[in-house]
C-alpha positions in Angstrom: 0.0 0.0 0.0 2.9 2.3 0.7 4.1 2.1 -2.9 0.6 3.0 -4.2 0.4 6.0 -1.8 3.8 7.2 -3.1 2.7 6.8 -6.7 -0.5 8.8 -6.0 1.5 11.5 -4.3 4.0 11.7 -7.2 1.2 11.8 -9.8 -0.6 14.5 -7.9 2.6 16.5 -7.7 3.0 16.1 -11.4 -0.3 17.7 -11.9 -2.1 14.6 -13.0 -5.6 13.4 -12.3 -5.7 9.9 -11.0 -8.3 7.5 -9.7 -12.1 8.1 -9.7 -12.2 10.3 -12.7 -10.8 7.5 -14.9 -13.4 4.8 -14.0 -15.0 5.1 -17.4 -11.8 3.7 -19.0 -12.4 0.3 -17.3 -14.9 -0.4 -20.1 -12.4 0.6 -22.8 -9.8 -1.9 -24.0 -6.3 -0.4 -24.1 -3.2 -2.4 -24.9 -1.4 -3.8 -21.8 1.5 -1.4 -21.9 2.6 2.0 -21.0 2.2 4.8 -23.5 -0.2 7.3 -25.1 -3.4 6.0 -26.6 -6.5 7.5 -28.1 -9.7 7.0 -26.2 -12.9 6.3 -28.2 -14.9 6.9 -25.0 -13.6 10.4 -24.1 -12.3 11.3 -27.6 -9.0 12.4 -26.0 -5.5 11.2 -25.8 -4.8 9.1 -22.6 -1.5 8.5 -20.8 -1.3 5.0 -19.4 1.3 4.0 -16.8 2.2 0.8 -15.0 0.1 0.2 -11.9 2.6 0.4 -8.9 0.1 -0.7 -6.3 0.2 -4.0 -4.5 -3.0 -5.3 -6.2 -2.2 -4.9 -9.8 -3.4 -8.3 -11.1 -6.8 -6.9 -12.2 -5.4 -3.6 -13.6 -1.7 -3.9 -14.5 -1.8 -0.4 -16.2 -3.8 2.7 -15.2 -4.9 5.8 -17.0 -3.3 8.8 -15.3 -4.0 11.8 -17.6 -5.9 12.8 -20.6 -5.3 15.6 -23.2 -6.9 17.1 -26.2 -3.8 16.6 -28.5 -1.4 13.8 -29.0 1.6 16.2 -28.7 0.5 17.3 -25.2 0.0 13.7 -24.1 3.4 12.6 -25.4 5.1 15.5 -23.6 3.4 14.6 -20.3 4.2 10.9 -20.8 7.9 11.8 -21.2 7.8 14.1 -18.1 6.4 11.2 -16.1 9.0 8.7 -17.3 11.7 11.1 -16.2 10.3 11.4 -12.7 10.1 7.6 -12.2 
């Protein structure tokens, strides 16, 4: 649980939305990998990262941010990768 709390804190510090606001993505099928993907549900670009929590068997990757353009999403993805 400590690792998950640290991840949430780091994502919050990075200015990212995490958690409840991304429940709608559970219905959408993204590839099981980190990266930037287009969401047919929200019609936005979504940044997906590895789930660092203890219970990651159900959701090995989580959506952490969404953007209007692919360029913005890729920039934020690179920023996150540098932090971790």
